[in-house]
Short mmCIF file of C-alpha atoms in Angstrom, two decimals:
data_model
loop_
_atom_site.label_atom_id
_atom_site.label_comp_id
_atom_site.label_asym_id
_atom_site.label_seq_id
_atom_site.Cartn_x
_atom_site.Cartn_y
_atom_site.Cartn_z
CA MET A 8 108.07 44.93 44.90
CA SER A 9 106.85 42.50 42.01
CA SER A 10 107.73 43.09 38.45
CA ALA A 11 104.06 43.54 37.67
CA GLU A 12 104.08 46.40 40.07
CA THR A 13 107.07 47.74 38.81
CA ALA A 14 105.90 47.62 35.18
CA TYR A 15 102.60 49.47 36.39
CA LEU A 16 104.54 52.17 38.23
CA PHE A 17 106.94 52.69 35.15
CA ARG A 18 103.99 52.75 32.92
CA HIS A 19 102.06 55.11 35.14
CA ALA A 20 105.11 57.54 35.34
CA LEU A 21 105.43 57.33 31.45
CA LEU A 22 101.86 58.27 31.08
CA ARG A 23 101.86 61.06 33.49
CA ASP A 24 104.84 62.55 31.86
CA ALA A 25 103.44 62.19 28.28
CA ALA A 26 100.04 64.02 29.57
CA TYR A 27 102.29 66.70 31.22
CA GLN A 28 104.31 67.17 28.00
CA LEU A 29 101.05 67.38 25.85
CA GLN A 30 99.82 70.54 27.82
CA LEU A 31 100.83 73.78 26.02
CA PRO A 32 103.33 75.66 27.98
CA GLY A 33 100.97 78.57 28.94
CA ASP A 34 98.38 75.75 29.96
CA ARG A 35 100.99 74.06 32.08
CA ALA A 36 102.12 77.44 33.82
CA ARG A 37 98.34 78.09 34.62
CA LEU A 38 98.17 74.43 36.16
CA HIS A 39 101.14 75.00 38.22
CA GLY A 40 99.75 78.52 39.29
CA LEU A 41 96.37 76.69 40.19
CA ALA A 42 98.36 73.93 42.17
CA PHE A 43 100.18 76.79 43.99
CA GLU A 44 97.08 78.42 45.08
CA VAL A 45 95.39 75.32 46.16
CA ILE A 46 98.21 74.04 48.24
CA GLU A 47 98.90 77.29 49.69
CA ALA A 48 95.19 77.82 50.81
CA LEU A 49 94.79 74.20 52.07
CA ALA A 50 97.91 74.51 54.16
CA GLY A 51 97.16 77.54 55.94
CA GLY A 52 97.63 80.68 53.73
CA ARG A 53 100.76 82.65 52.81
CA PRO A 54 103.22 83.16 55.59
CA PRO A 55 104.54 86.57 56.57
CA GLU A 56 107.85 87.38 55.11
CA PRO A 57 110.65 86.17 57.46
CA PRO A 58 113.30 88.61 58.82
CA ALA A 59 116.32 89.38 56.79
CA LEU A 60 119.29 86.98 57.06
CA ILE A 61 121.56 90.01 57.56
CA ARG A 62 120.05 91.16 60.88
CA LEU A 63 122.52 90.35 63.77
CA GLU A 64 119.90 90.00 66.33
CA ASP A 65 117.08 87.27 65.98
CA ARG A 66 117.34 85.26 62.69
CA ARG A 67 114.81 82.72 63.65
CA VAL A 68 111.83 82.11 61.33
CA LEU A 69 108.63 81.53 63.06
CA THR A 70 107.19 78.23 61.81
CA HIS A 71 104.02 78.26 59.66
CA PRO A 72 101.64 75.53 58.38
CA THR A 73 102.97 75.85 54.85
CA ASP A 74 106.54 75.03 55.79
CA PRO A 75 106.24 71.28 55.09
CA TYR A 76 104.96 72.16 51.59
CA ALA A 77 107.39 75.22 51.09
CA GLN A 78 109.64 73.01 48.68
CA ALA A 79 106.67 72.17 46.41
CA LEU A 80 105.25 75.62 46.45
CA ALA A 81 108.58 77.12 45.54
CA GLU A 82 108.82 74.65 42.70
CA HIS A 83 105.08 75.42 41.56
CA ALA A 84 105.81 79.12 41.69
CA ARG A 85 108.93 78.71 39.44
CA LEU A 86 107.02 76.60 36.80
CA ALA A 87 103.94 78.93 36.96
CA GLY A 88 106.28 81.64 35.53
CA SER A 89 105.28 85.12 35.38
CA ARG A 90 101.77 85.03 36.60
CA ALA A 91 100.32 88.28 38.39
CA ASP A 92 97.13 86.58 39.56
CA LEU A 93 99.13 84.57 42.20
CA GLY A 94 99.75 87.71 44.18
CA VAL A 95 98.36 91.06 45.01
CA ALA A 96 96.94 92.85 42.06
CA GLY A 97 98.56 95.87 40.94
CA LYS A 98 102.15 95.02 41.97
CA GLU A 99 104.86 95.93 39.52
CA TRP A 100 107.34 93.20 40.28
CA ASP A 101 107.45 89.56 39.25
CA VAL A 102 105.17 88.02 41.89
CA THR A 103 105.94 84.54 41.15
CA ARG A 104 109.74 85.32 41.73
CA ASP A 105 108.85 86.90 45.10
CA LEU A 106 106.85 83.89 46.04
CA ARG A 107 109.50 81.54 45.04
CA ARG A 108 112.05 83.54 47.03
CA LEU A 109 109.72 83.48 50.18
CA TYR A 110 109.05 79.55 49.76
CA LEU A 111 112.67 78.87 49.02
CA ARG A 112 113.83 80.40 52.24
CA ARG A 113 111.06 78.77 54.21
CA ALA A 114 111.91 75.43 52.74
CA ALA A 115 115.58 75.83 53.31
CA GLU A 116 114.87 76.68 57.01
CA TYR A 117 112.36 73.71 57.44
CA LEU A 118 114.43 71.13 55.71
CA ALA A 119 117.47 71.89 57.80
CA GLY A 120 115.57 71.77 60.90
CA GLN A 121 114.16 68.30 59.61
CA PHE A 122 118.01 67.10 59.10
CA HIS A 123 117.29 66.95 55.27
CA HIS A 124 120.75 68.49 54.67
CA GLU A 125 121.24 67.82 51.19
CA GLU A 126 117.77 69.33 50.21
CA ALA A 127 118.28 72.25 52.54
CA ARG A 128 121.61 72.88 50.81
CA CYS A 129 119.90 73.10 47.41
CA MET A 130 117.23 75.33 48.72
CA TRP A 131 119.79 77.76 50.12
CA LEU A 132 121.59 77.80 46.94
CA GLN A 133 118.42 78.50 44.79
CA TYR A 134 117.45 81.25 47.28
CA ALA A 135 121.07 82.90 46.84
CA GLU A 136 120.40 83.16 43.10
CA LEU A 137 117.28 85.31 43.79
CA VAL A 138 118.80 87.80 46.47
CA SER A 139 121.74 90.02 46.57
CA GLY A 140 124.18 91.62 49.02
CA GLY A 141 124.22 90.51 52.63
CA GLU A 142 121.17 88.26 52.00
CA LYS A 143 123.07 86.35 49.51
CA ALA A 144 126.08 86.00 51.39
CA GLU A 145 124.25 84.60 54.47
CA SER A 146 122.40 82.26 52.31
CA LEU A 147 125.64 81.08 51.04
CA ARG A 148 126.99 80.77 54.34
CA LYS A 149 123.93 78.75 55.50
CA ALA A 150 124.44 76.40 52.73
CA ALA A 151 128.08 76.02 53.66
CA LEU A 152 127.10 75.28 57.17
CA VAL A 153 124.50 72.62 55.89
CA MET A 154 127.52 71.15 53.81
CA ASP A 155 129.64 70.73 56.88
CA LEU A 156 126.95 68.35 58.31
CA THR A 157 127.16 66.15 55.10
CA GLY A 158 131.04 66.16 54.83
CA ARG A 159 131.24 67.98 51.72
CA LEU A 160 134.32 70.19 53.07
CA ALA A 161 135.76 71.00 49.61
CA ASP A 162 132.55 72.59 48.27
CA GLN A 163 131.88 74.28 51.67
CA GLU A 164 135.24 76.31 51.36
CA SER A 165 134.30 77.78 48.19
CA LEU A 166 131.00 78.96 49.30
CA LEU A 167 132.22 80.46 52.58
CA ARG A 168 135.11 82.30 50.36
CA GLU A 169 132.13 83.89 48.31
CA ALA A 170 130.15 84.74 51.25
CA CYS A 171 133.06 86.53 52.99
CA SER A 172 133.92 88.45 49.66
CA ILE A 173 130.25 89.65 49.33
CA HIS A 174 130.22 90.69 53.08
CA ARG A 175 133.76 92.41 52.61
CA ASP A 176 132.48 94.15 49.34
CA ALA A 177 129.04 95.30 51.25
CA GLY A 178 131.16 96.58 54.20
CA HIS A 179 129.67 94.19 56.62
CA ARG A 180 132.76 93.73 58.74
CA LEU A 181 131.21 92.00 61.70
CA GLN A 182 129.63 89.27 59.38
CA GLU A 183 132.90 88.81 57.26
CA GLY A 184 134.42 86.34 59.43
#
């Protein structure tokens, strides 16, 4: 890449970031919500909730057309903040948190299947922050399994210990070890 192209890309990125920062936080959240809605609609609509990770039988998540965009959708949901208009009207909970959780799980599964291990690890860890109990333990375990593929054994051990502790506290003896 020539220096002129590099200068253009650098200037373009600076202008993009400056324009983004000029938006009021509420407007930025609204724009992220709009981006979320458009991407989700163009990619095939909202996928069904995947099965719980703590179920012992079939833990596979069926693929959905939004899966390649799940990471971006999770980030747009996070940046959209607390916008009830992204979900079903009349629900009491924070809809964007639920959408972020849905797409983080889908992104983690998709990225792991695409051998993007480091990104999958990040998605599993973010997902673990939004869930609790056995679901949290299993997401930590899955992050640790992905770390095994990247050779990060020291970090992997602490995640597996935390996952075992959560399973033990919840009385999930079959999943503890």
